[in-house]
XYZ file of C-alpha atoms in Angstrom:
712
model
C 0.000 0.000 0.000
C 1.299 3.459 -0.869
C 2.321 5.851 1.894
C -0.498 8.230 0.935
C -3.062 5.604 1.943
C -1.523 4.683 5.285
C -3.344 7.459 7.131
C -6.654 6.383 5.568
C -6.340 2.633 6.115
C -8.627 1.524 8.948
C -7.943 -1.684 10.910
C -10.805 -4.124 11.327
C -10.972 -3.373 15.064
C -12.002 0.242 14.265
C -14.428 -0.644 11.481
C -17.476 0.616 13.388
C -15.751 3.947 14.003
C -14.820 4.128 10.311
C -18.429 3.582 9.227
C -19.710 6.326 11.517
C -16.976 8.756 10.401
C -17.742 7.948 6.757
C -21.459 8.560 7.252
C -20.811 11.954 8.825
C -18.321 12.941 6.121
C -20.875 11.999 3.437
C -23.589 14.042 5.220
C -25.693 10.960 5.895
C -27.945 11.222 8.977
C -26.532 9.113 11.793
C -28.929 7.798 14.415
C -28.340 5.948 17.647
C -25.203 5.834 19.762
C -22.954 4.715 16.911
C -21.707 1.387 15.633
C -19.809 -0.784 18.113
C -16.431 -2.333 17.418
C -16.539 -5.775 15.798
C -16.204 -8.675 18.252
C -12.917 -10.503 18.438
C -14.339 -13.544 16.615
C -14.897 -11.423 13.513
C -11.318 -10.114 13.398
C -9.766 -13.434 12.406
C -8.139 -13.278 8.933
C -10.411 -15.955 7.504
C -13.471 -13.964 8.599
C -12.329 -10.538 7.394
C -11.512 -11.860 3.947
C -13.610 -10.344 1.133
C -17.091 -11.811 1.073
C -16.840 -13.381 4.525
C -20.439 -14.037 5.583
C -20.050 -13.320 9.329
C -18.372 -9.988 8.599
C -20.982 -9.169 5.974
C -23.791 -9.797 8.477
C -21.983 -7.643 11.021
C -21.632 -4.834 8.467
C -25.373 -4.921 7.787
C -26.145 -4.861 11.506
C -23.657 -2.067 12.207
C -25.080 0.074 9.404
C -28.599 -0.559 10.701
C -27.527 0.589 14.190
C -26.520 3.893 12.551
C -29.896 4.167 10.809
C -28.293 3.333 7.450
C -27.967 0.417 5.065
C -24.812 -1.360 3.907
C -25.360 -2.985 0.518
C -22.715 -5.568 -0.414
C -21.448 -5.245 -3.978
C -18.834 -6.988 -6.052
C -16.887 -6.129 -9.163
C -14.712 -7.880 -11.697
C -11.042 -6.998 -11.706
C -11.383 -4.763 -14.738
C -14.332 -2.856 -13.253
C -12.754 -1.962 -9.905
C -11.734 1.526 -11.014
C -15.238 2.242 -12.308
C -16.638 1.005 -8.989
C -14.373 3.406 -7.075
C -15.479 6.359 -9.188
C -19.191 5.795 -8.608
C -19.369 3.918 -5.301
C -19.016 6.537 -2.570
C -19.868 6.572 0.224
C -18.557 3.035 0.546
C -16.394 0.787 2.725
C -13.744 -1.014 0.656
C -11.822 -4.061 1.836
C -8.090 -3.783 1.086
C -6.596 -6.972 -0.314
C -4.152 -8.668 2.035
C -3.991 -10.668 5.286
C -4.082 -7.622 7.594
C -7.805 -7.013 7.228
C -7.786 -3.256 6.608
C -10.462 -1.052 5.075
C -10.849 2.242 3.223
C -13.726 4.657 3.875
C -14.466 6.218 0.478
C -16.584 9.396 0.508
C -16.544 9.732 -3.288
C -14.482 10.887 -6.247
C -14.253 14.578 -7.093
C -12.300 16.003 -10.041
C -10.541 12.677 -10.556
C -9.379 12.407 -6.933
C -10.664 9.886 -4.407
C -11.812 11.417 -1.113
C -11.096 9.113 1.850
C -11.803 9.463 5.561
C -8.535 9.231 7.482
C -7.884 7.731 10.905
C -8.211 11.209 12.407
C -11.665 11.586 10.744
C -10.313 14.209 8.337
C -11.057 13.834 4.612
C -7.970 13.441 2.440
C -7.673 13.313 -1.349
C -5.550 10.775 -3.225
C -5.320 9.577 -6.805
C -7.715 6.844 -7.863
C -4.927 4.546 -9.091
C -3.352 3.881 -5.640
C -6.799 3.027 -4.301
C -7.417 0.604 -7.156
C -3.991 -0.930 -6.663
C -4.616 -1.454 -2.941
C -7.885 -3.255 -3.652
C -6.264 -5.525 -6.264
C -2.785 -5.981 -4.763
C -3.235 -9.604 -3.709
C -4.227 -10.611 -7.231
C -1.498 -8.622 -8.973
C 1.473 -9.264 -6.663
C 2.202 -12.882 -7.759
C 2.237 -11.872 -11.442
C 4.167 -8.603 -11.335
C 7.787 -9.928 -10.987
C 7.494 -12.290 -13.946
C 5.607 -9.650 -15.908
C 8.345 -7.059 -15.312
C 11.020 -9.479 -16.533
C 9.083 -10.325 -19.675
C 8.485 -6.663 -20.521
C 12.125 -5.771 -19.814
C 13.399 -8.605 -22.031
C 11.030 -7.484 -24.783
C 12.340 -3.919 -24.560
C 8.916 -2.404 -23.898
C 9.297 1.242 -22.907
C 5.807 1.996 -21.618
C 5.792 -0.907 -19.204
C 3.087 0.335 -16.851
C 0.490 0.615 -19.582
C 1.496 -2.726 -21.090
C 1.418 -4.408 -17.682
C -2.087 -3.083 -17.026
C -3.288 -4.468 -20.353
C -1.789 -7.908 -19.688
C -3.170 -8.033 -16.141
C -6.580 -7.089 -17.469
C -6.374 -9.952 -19.961
C -5.330 -12.500 -17.314
C -7.400 -11.338 -14.330
C -10.358 -9.649 -16.018
C -12.838 -12.402 -15.161
C -11.996 -12.648 -11.451
C -14.669 -11.245 -9.134
C -13.591 -9.184 -6.117
C -15.817 -8.943 -3.062
C -15.661 -7.098 0.218
C -17.222 -3.779 -0.845
C -20.231 -2.187 0.874
C -22.188 0.863 -0.263
C -23.406 3.021 2.631
C -26.721 4.761 2.079
C -30.045 5.657 3.624
C -32.309 2.621 4.044
C -35.512 2.303 2.002
C -37.448 2.890 5.241
C -36.142 6.472 5.441
C -38.689 9.247 4.753
C -39.205 9.885 1.058
C -38.142 13.517 1.412
C -34.721 12.402 2.743
C -34.259 9.915 -0.082
C -35.300 12.570 -2.607
C -32.894 15.046 -1.035
C -30.069 12.520 -1.294
C -30.712 12.255 -5.041
C -31.007 16.027 -5.404
C -34.474 15.840 -6.947
C -35.507 19.276 -5.644
C -32.452 20.927 -7.198
C -33.056 19.247 -10.533
C -36.717 20.215 -10.490
C -35.783 23.836 -9.739
C -33.198 23.778 -12.526
C -35.829 22.348 -14.891
C -38.278 25.107 -13.945
C -35.614 27.801 -14.429
C -34.559 26.389 -17.810
C -38.168 26.371 -19.029
C -38.718 29.898 -17.726
C -35.639 31.235 -19.509
C -36.592 29.379 -22.680
C -40.079 30.877 -22.773
C -38.763 34.283 -21.768
C -36.330 34.301 -24.674
C -39.020 33.025 -27.008
C -41.402 35.833 -26.021
C -38.603 38.396 -26.260
C -37.752 37.238 -29.769
C -41.339 37.730 -30.929
C -41.517 41.097 -29.184
C -38.427 42.174 -31.154
C -39.834 41.198 -34.536
C -43.404 42.238 -33.701
C -42.258 45.711 -32.629
C -40.929 46.438 -36.106
C -43.820 44.855 -37.985
C -46.457 46.773 -36.033
C -44.490 50.004 -36.519
C -44.616 49.518 -40.312
C -40.930 48.852 -40.957
C -38.441 46.143 -40.023
C -34.826 47.094 -39.499
C -32.213 44.498 -40.508
C -30.542 44.791 -37.100
C -33.777 43.839 -35.340
C -34.077 40.816 -37.637
C -30.573 39.735 -36.637
C -31.520 40.198 -32.994
C -34.648 38.095 -33.570
C -32.616 35.299 -35.150
C -30.004 35.357 -32.390
C -32.681 35.147 -29.696
C -34.269 32.145 -31.421
C -30.857 30.485 -31.612
C -30.312 31.196 -27.910
C -33.559 29.356 -27.129
C -32.076 26.093 -28.469
C -29.462 25.432 -25.721
C -32.010 26.193 -23.003
C -34.486 23.829 -24.669
C -31.792 21.139 -24.682
C -30.906 21.954 -21.076
C -34.541 21.637 -20.031
C -34.767 18.283 -21.823
C -31.562 17.142 -20.091
C -32.816 18.064 -16.605
C -36.184 16.503 -17.407
C -34.518 13.200 -18.304
C -32.296 13.211 -15.213
C -35.221 13.988 -12.949
C -37.388 11.295 -14.543
C -34.680 8.617 -14.255
C -33.824 9.377 -10.621
C -37.451 9.756 -9.543
C -38.435 6.496 -11.264
C -35.478 4.700 -9.660
C -36.428 5.988 -6.217
C -40.045 4.971 -6.702
C -39.183 1.475 -7.895
C -36.710 0.905 -5.055
C -39.255 2.098 -2.521
C -42.025 -0.140 -3.828
C -39.698 -3.131 -4.141
C -38.531 -2.633 -0.555
C -42.163 -2.463 0.518
C -43.010 -5.671 -1.328
C -40.112 -7.429 0.405
C -41.368 -6.186 3.785
C -44.932 -7.444 3.363
C -45.946 -10.077 5.863
C -47.118 -13.397 4.358
C -50.500 -12.863 5.982
C -50.853 -9.513 4.216
C -50.073 -11.174 0.904
C -52.664 -13.880 1.496
C -55.346 -11.359 2.457
C -54.797 -9.308 -0.691
C -54.936 -12.377 -2.926
C -53.555 -12.807 -6.432
C -56.097 -10.395 -7.928
C -55.337 -7.638 -5.437
C -51.596 -8.050 -5.910
C -51.968 -7.914 -9.692
C -53.920 -4.673 -9.370
C -51.195 -3.232 -7.131
C -48.528 -4.119 -9.695
C -50.509 -2.464 -12.487
C -51.066 0.673 -10.431
C -47.397 0.814 -9.427
C -46.477 1.084 -13.086
C -49.142 3.763 -13.531
C -47.709 5.815 -10.667
C -44.349 6.040 -12.409
C -45.585 6.791 -15.927
C -48.453 9.124 -15.022
C -46.739 10.994 -12.184
C -43.575 11.757 -14.102
C -45.328 12.537 -17.379
C -48.126 14.549 -15.801
C -45.825 16.335 -13.379
C -43.411 17.531 -16.035
C -46.232 18.537 -18.394
C -47.926 20.456 -15.587
C -44.647 22.198 -14.781
C -44.379 23.389 -18.383
C -48.002 24.547 -18.249
C -47.374 26.559 -15.076
C -44.417 28.290 -16.736
C -46.580 29.091 -19.751
C -49.370 30.463 -17.551
C -46.935 32.719 -15.715
C -45.555 33.992 -19.016
C -49.081 34.494 -20.345
C -49.951 36.478 -17.245
C -46.887 38.679 -17.769
C -47.894 39.288 -21.406
C -51.495 40.122 -20.448
C -50.233 42.540 -17.802
C -48.396 44.477 -20.526
C -51.543 44.869 -22.693
C -54.716 46.951 -22.362
C -57.500 45.958 -19.959
C -54.888 44.046 -17.935
C -57.022 43.923 -14.785
C -60.041 42.380 -16.496
C -57.951 39.851 -18.380
C -55.980 38.785 -15.299
C -59.276 38.412 -13.414
C -60.596 36.209 -16.218
C -57.380 34.212 -16.103
C -57.755 33.711 -12.339
C -61.376 32.603 -12.808
C -60.290 29.991 -15.360
C -57.574 28.734 -13.032
C -60.146 28.391 -10.227
C -62.572 26.567 -12.546
C -59.739 24.260 -13.597
C -58.976 23.446 -9.968
C -62.651 22.689 -9.260
C -63.042 20.406 -12.266
C -59.727 18.753 -11.467
C -60.999 17.931 -7.962
C -64.181 16.423 -9.433
C -62.129 14.488 -11.984
C -59.913 13.091 -9.218
C -62.955 11.871 -7.269
C -64.452 10.237 -10.363
C -61.069 8.736 -11.277
C -60.821 7.181 -7.814
C -64.217 5.501 -8.140
C -63.461 4.353 -11.684
C -60.128 2.863 -10.603
C -61.717 0.994 -7.722
C -64.336 -0.480 -10.032
C -61.677 -1.498 -12.543
C -59.434 -3.093 -9.918
C -62.377 -4.880 -8.332
C -63.275 -6.318 -11.726
C -59.636 -7.319 -12.333
C -59.357 -8.967 -8.926
C -62.624 -10.810 -9.417
C -61.456 -12.061 -12.812
C -58.130 -13.347 -11.489
C -59.652 -14.984 -8.435
C -62.337 -16.499 -10.640
C -59.733 -17.985 -12.968
C -57.777 -19.443 -10.055
C -60.903 -20.940 -8.533
C -62.664 -21.821 -11.763
C -62.875 -25.551 -11.069
C -64.426 -25.073 -7.657
C -66.808 -22.505 -9.057
C -67.958 -24.724 -11.927
C -68.544 -27.590 -9.534
C -70.422 -25.654 -6.852
C -72.428 -23.004 -8.746
C -75.303 -23.361 -11.154
C -74.461 -22.624 -14.767
C -76.903 -19.724 -15.037
C -75.104 -17.964 -12.141
C -71.549 -18.367 -13.403
C -71.359 -14.826 -14.811
C -73.519 -12.861 -12.379
C -70.580 -11.231 -10.602
C -68.816 -10.430 -13.891
C -71.984 -8.794 -15.219
C -72.412 -6.736 -12.054
C -68.772 -5.667 -12.176
C -69.000 -4.683 -15.834
C -72.170 -2.663 -15.196
C -70.516 -0.780 -12.331
C -67.405 -0.187 -14.418
C -69.460 1.103 -17.372
C -71.387 3.518 -15.142
C -68.204 4.901 -13.562
C -66.553 5.185 -16.990
C -69.473 7.251 -18.274
C -69.291 9.648 -15.307
C -65.529 9.942 -15.660
C -65.743 10.668 -19.393
C -68.250 13.477 -18.791
C -65.981 15.231 -16.309
C -62.929 14.711 -18.509
C -64.782 16.102 -21.539
C -65.788 19.177 -19.556
C -62.236 19.622 -18.330
C -60.648 19.151 -21.760
C -63.125 21.187 -23.799
C -64.638 23.740 -21.458
C -61.509 25.156 -19.837
C -59.373 26.040 -22.917
C -62.329 27.195 -25.031
C -63.909 28.966 -22.098
C -60.700 30.890 -21.569
C -60.682 31.988 -25.215
C -64.185 33.331 -24.783
C -63.440 35.079 -21.486
C -60.166 36.511 -22.764
C -61.872 37.887 -25.881
C -64.762 39.358 -23.857
C -62.339 41.044 -21.460
C -60.506 42.619 -24.423
C -63.669 43.534 -26.369
C -64.338 46.934 -24.680
C -60.846 48.179 -25.540
C -61.269 47.011 -29.147
C -64.741 48.534 -29.573
C -63.907 51.872 -27.976
C -60.680 52.195 -29.947
C -58.810 53.332 -26.821
C -56.050 50.763 -27.342
C -53.391 50.859 -30.004
C -52.942 48.052 -32.496
C -49.685 46.990 -30.833
C -51.371 46.724 -27.433
C -54.224 44.657 -28.871
C -51.709 42.370 -30.572
C -49.861 41.847 -27.299
C -53.092 40.998 -25.464
C -54.183 38.598 -28.197
C -50.791 36.929 -28.022
C -51.223 36.542 -24.254
C -54.688 35.050 -24.748
C -53.362 32.494 -27.245
C -50.406 31.660 -25.023
C -52.756 31.094 -22.072
C -54.989 28.938 -24.318
C -51.990 26.748 -25.113
C -51.060 26.655 -21.417
C -54.559 25.532 -20.382
C -54.547 22.743 -22.968
C -51.209 21.547 -21.636
C -52.349 21.921 -18.027
C -55.498 19.855 -18.589
C -53.413 17.008 -20.032
C -51.046 17.169 -17.070
C -53.879 17.293 -14.531
C -55.517 14.148 -15.866
C -52.221 12.295 -15.591
C -51.532 13.652 -12.106
C -55.020 12.668 -10.952
C -54.448 9.150 -12.248
C -51.078 9.041 -10.501
C -52.636 10.223 -7.236
C -55.294 7.525 -7.355
C -52.700 4.894 -8.279
C -50.539 6.022 -5.353
C -53.470 5.391 -3.016
C -53.623 1.826 -4.301
C -49.899 1.164 -3.790
C -49.746 2.962 -0.441
C -49.608 -0.380 1.443
C -46.278 -1.080 -0.253
C -45.034 2.418 0.534
C -46.139 1.993 4.143
C -44.420 -1.379 4.385
C -41.191 0.135 3.049
C -41.336 2.786 5.784
C -41.293 0.166 8.523
C -38.069 0.647 10.411
C -35.786 -2.369 10.464
C -33.832 -2.521 13.688
C -30.290 -3.773 13.967
C -29.929 -7.376 15.014
C -27.855 -7.548 18.225
C -26.868 -11.080 17.250
C -25.374 -9.806 14.010
C -23.442 -7.085 15.865
C -22.099 -9.672 18.298
C -21.129 -12.032 15.497
C -23.498 -14.771 16.608
C -23.937 -17.456 13.954
C -25.562 -20.829 13.864
C -22.216 -22.622 13.737
C -21.058 -20.756 16.866
C -23.984 -22.021 18.945
C -24.481 -25.610 17.817
C -22.867 -26.851 20.978
C -25.971 -25.874 22.944
C -28.288 -28.716 23.834
C -31.631 -26.987 23.201
C -31.935 -25.554 19.706
C -35.509 -24.234 19.779
C -37.813 -23.725 22.759
C -41.477 -22.805 22.226
C -43.662 -22.261 25.291
C -47.410 -21.561 25.399
C -47.728 -20.376 21.782
C -51.145 -19.134 20.643
C -52.252 -17.840 17.257
C -55.540 -16.928 15.559
C -55.864 -16.218 11.853
C -57.098 -12.703 10.986
C -60.884 -12.567 10.854
C -61.327 -15.809 12.815
C -62.294 -15.573 16.476
C -61.157 -19.060 17.478
C -57.361 -19.556 17.697
C -55.895 -22.318 15.583
C -53.126 -22.735 18.182
C -53.758 -22.539 21.895
C -50.841 -22.693 24.357
C -48.750 -25.043 22.197
C -45.313 -25.969 23.538
C -42.421 -27.726 21.823
C -38.739 -28.188 22.579
C -36.282 -29.244 19.866
C -32.778 -30.427 20.701
C -29.854 -30.468 18.278
C -29.932 -33.663 16.249
C -33.645 -34.381 16.790
C -35.688 -36.097 14.098
C -39.331 -35.177 14.773
C -42.614 -36.016 13.053
C -45.596 -33.710 13.651
C -48.905 -35.326 12.691
C -52.477 -34.111 12.925
C -55.731 -33.755 11.063
C -56.372 -31.023 8.510
C -56.920 -27.627 10.123
C -55.324 -28.672 13.406
C -52.630 -25.948 13.122
C -49.611 -27.991 12.014
C -48.614 -25.648 9.186
C -49.329 -22.593 11.327
C -47.002 -23.885 14.020
C -44.350 -24.645 11.402
C -44.555 -21.112 9.982
C -44.243 -19.631 13.488
C -41.182 -21.746 14.230
C -39.674 -20.662 10.885
C -40.187 -16.990 11.724
C -42.812 -16.446 9.006
C -45.596 -15.558 11.471
C -45.313 -13.858 14.854
C -47.126 -15.692 17.671
C -49.852 -13.720 19.428
C -48.669 -14.917 22.808
C -46.086 -17.235 24.266
C -42.311 -17.489 24.283
C -40.190 -18.595 21.316
C -36.399 -18.867 21.620
C -33.863 -20.088 19.079
C -30.547 -20.968 20.670
C -31.612 -18.955 23.723
C -32.327 -15.808 21.644
C -35.695 -14.377 20.634
C -36.751 -13.167 17.178
C -36.013 -9.504 17.876
C -32.480 -10.311 19.003
C -31.635 -12.520 16.028
C -33.536 -10.419 13.516
C -35.449 -11.740 10.523
C -32.359 -12.652 8.502
C -30.563 -14.176 11.495
C -33.558 -16.342 12.359
C -34.032 -17.586 8.810
C -30.341 -18.354 8.456
C -30.729 -20.867 11.278
C -34.210 -22.200 10.410
C -35.046 -23.210 6.832
C -38.576 -24.155 5.889
C -40.184 -25.804 2.880
C -43.848 -24.680 3.074
C -46.714 -26.554 1.518
C -46.805 -26.879 -2.250
C -49.162 -23.941 -2.870
C -46.906 -21.595 -0.884
C -43.739 -22.526 -2.798
C -42.743 -21.295 -6.222
C -40.482 -22.047 -9.172
C -39.130 -18.839 -10.664
C -38.436 -18.287 -14.356
C -34.684 -18.616 -13.911
C -31.963 -21.280 -14.173
C -32.591 -24.495 -12.286
C -29.470 -23.783 -10.218
C -30.837 -20.386 -9.184
C -34.048 -21.991 -7.942
C -31.924 -24.384 -5.894
C -29.446 -21.876 -4.446
C -31.598 -18.757 -4.083
C -31.781 -19.335 -0.315
C -28.039 -19.859 -0.066
C -26.261 -17.386 -2.325
C -26.226 -16.240 -5.930
C -24.043 -16.122 -7.956
C -22.738 -19.429 -6.636
C -19.218 -20.012 -5.391
C -16.892 -22.890 -6.048
C -18.515 -26.099 -4.879
C -22.060 -24.734 -4.625
C -23.138 -26.151 -7.972
C -21.446 -29.478 -7.232
C -23.219 -29.813 -3.897
C -26.532 -28.776 -5.452
C -26.198 -31.439 -8.135
C -25.264 -34.060 -5.528
C -28.386 -33.274 -3.483
C -30.563 -33.414 -6.599
C -29.243 -36.834 -7.553
C -29.788 -38.116 -4.017
C -33.394 -36.959 -4.331
C -33.847 -38.818 -7.611
C -33.605 -35.789 -9.897
C -30.604 -37.187 -11.791
C -32.657 -38.244 -14.852
C -34.172 -34.741 -14.998
C -30.721 -33.118 -14.982
C -29.465 -35.541 -17.638
C -32.276 -34.807 -20.086
C -32.298 -31.012 -19.623
C -30.180 -29.478 -22.433
C -28.687 -26.861 -20.126
C -28.252 -29.096 -17.114
C -28.122 -27.090 -13.893
C -28.292 -23.853 -15.901
C -31.445 -24.827 -17.789
C -34.188 -22.195 -17.533
C -37.238 -23.489 -15.681
C -40.500 -21.968 -14.554
C -43.472 -20.611 -16.415
C -41.522 -19.801 -19.585
C -38.818 -22.438 -19.342
C -38.496 -26.150 -18.705
C -41.710 -27.538 -17.259
C -41.390 -29.619 -14.086
C -43.855 -32.202 -12.858
C -45.546 -31.984 -9.477
C -43.136 -34.466 -7.911
C -40.094 -32.790 -9.464
C -41.164 -29.453 -8.031
C -41.622 -31.014 -4.598
C -38.079 -32.374 -4.680
C -36.776 -29.026 -5.954
C -38.328 -27.333 -2.918
C -36.804 -29.975 -0.654
C -33.344 -29.561 -2.213
C -33.615 -25.754 -1.947
C -34.294 -26.067 1.787
C -31.500 -28.559 2.485
C -28.949 -26.459 0.575
C -29.459 -23.536 2.964
C -27.355 -25.421 5.561
C -29.601 -24.284 8.401
C -29.533 -25.701 11.934
C -33.213 -26.667 11.781
C -35.060 -27.865 8.671
C -38.880 -27.835 8.659
C -40.598 -29.820 5.896
C -44.345 -29.274 5.532
C -45.989 -32.009 3.443
C -42.815 -32.201 1.314
C -43.195 -35.938 0.630
C -46.922 -36.011 -0.178
C -46.466 -36.027 -3.984
C -43.800 -38.766 -4.090
C -44.207 -42.444 -4.825
C -42.966 -44.874 -2.126
C -39.597 -45.595 -3.733
C -38.804 -41.938 -4.403
C -40.045 -41.072 -0.915
C -37.558 -43.465 0.690
C -34.658 -41.868 -1.168
C -35.823 -38.321 -0.406
C -36.354 -39.100 3.256
C -32.901 -40.707 3.484
C -31.346 -37.575 1.933
C -33.181 -35.293 4.374
C -32.160 -37.387 7.381
C -28.510 -37.379 6.323
C -28.207 -33.696 5.409
C -30.433 -31.887 7.925
C -28.673 -31.302 11.290
C -32.098 -31.174 12.980
C -35.327 -32.131 11.210
C -39.033 -31.486 11.786
C -41.411 -33.164 9.309
C -45.077 -32.123 9.196
C -47.435 -34.676 7.648
C -50.931 -36.121 7.791
C -51.370 -39.368 9.737
């Protein structure tokens, strides 16, 4: 490592201090008492190596204790420099056995800004930082490379060496990098401020204002001469120059509009995705497939309508302000500005009515969509239980309600689109009529006022289009608000992660899981499905939980797996409760294969569906172990006949799997998570006796502790 980086190289023992100093230097809001120092168990060289899972979990917990989020990232050797230039604020693991880290604030004017050990920000070249991150990979090759280049008589050795190293090491992936940022649960205004959306919106408004100002000035220049009866060549040159000056501001406005749209759409998508990941399984079940489909459709509408309508409305506001300035310069300015204000008020009133009608129309449409989806999913039950003449009653009622709401919405939209712009033309002309009839105004003044009227007419047409989009976006936002609310749920730091507690560290304990007096009632049902249930599981146990349908077996399994919170009772895993371990810590130690209807095959490679609960992309040995488990479960013939093998695409659009093959895929996915406790809920129900024996043998051999839920 170069001498310039020595003062900015943090030891692993001060990593918590480095994260807090980095957050403050990057102007990120720091909450809590600060991140603690890593425990001694996490400072071992094998743990602090890039990509070490215990250290990665500690980093996530430490960032959460600061009210932030640490996102692990990786980069290929050739992309490390690009990562440095765009990553800040970030914590970067320096290659080598010492376990040292760099706190990168960002790159400014080609210089990397690092937080030093004294918490001061220093600037260094990007190349030494890149070299420090890649030193372990490059060091073994550099001596031989120098000799080869010297023997070849190469003069520009540094450049040649970089090219050769890129050729030899370009495919190697480096890990141990964490981006520090506000969590998705932070208030939207803070996330928007971090992206600078307000500044870009102000710049967009200013660019549009200057553009329209120059455009009006150019027409004032040429109109002044025409109305006076002669046009001087100098004024024509001035007119042409002003029109040319409009072009860069038009391009600048388009540039800021694109930047704002991209950043705002990214923020919205991240927020909604974070909310979807935070939804409780019970919430998902209550909404149903139809409700979730409607939410997805409305989420897309929020992005397209809000951005499009917002930017169009911004342009319309600029045009209205310019029109008001033009009308102020003409005759009968008071009457015309009063008419303009009346039209703006009428627009606001109709916009409010349109928003109310749009809300009712959207609810009717989503209700019809949800009913259609739920009807398709339950079509067999419906055909069997309902009379044929009643099959379409609900669809007919939904269509009638949708048609009625569509008619009401169209009437308001027609009034808004036709009445406001044309009404303004009439009011503007009536306000100017006395000055025209009396002859008190000059021709130039009348021309200016008419130009203002036409400019306001154009502005109202633009504003009406923007309002309809904004109203649709507002209604769509109401529909996706559950996702936004879920994203705002604060995720607390896991004390177990901060202390470095892992499943492997605690397997020496006798009792793995202790459940005492657990009770649970499904939402909307008065009677609890579980009442004071108790269970103790010891490391190495092989348990079978039997019971009749509806007795609460699956509910108990989901509570033990951390998928549902019990309403009462005590639940400890390795002596720690759910809040202490955190959601991720709990699910790292308990892996569950739910019933068939609650499991899914994604449209992705077969290997991804196997290893999605472990890690992706896979490391050396992951694919080999996954294939070994599959063959033990009897999936060898499936792998042999798939053209792509483990990388064959499966799912809805890929290779189709049978019911039994899917069941064994779910079983393999659970076993490959290497959890302390494996819970299998009806995982063997779809298997024939011979396949069942092999699958059960595989589960018994690979699961450290096993709980099987089945019917008697």
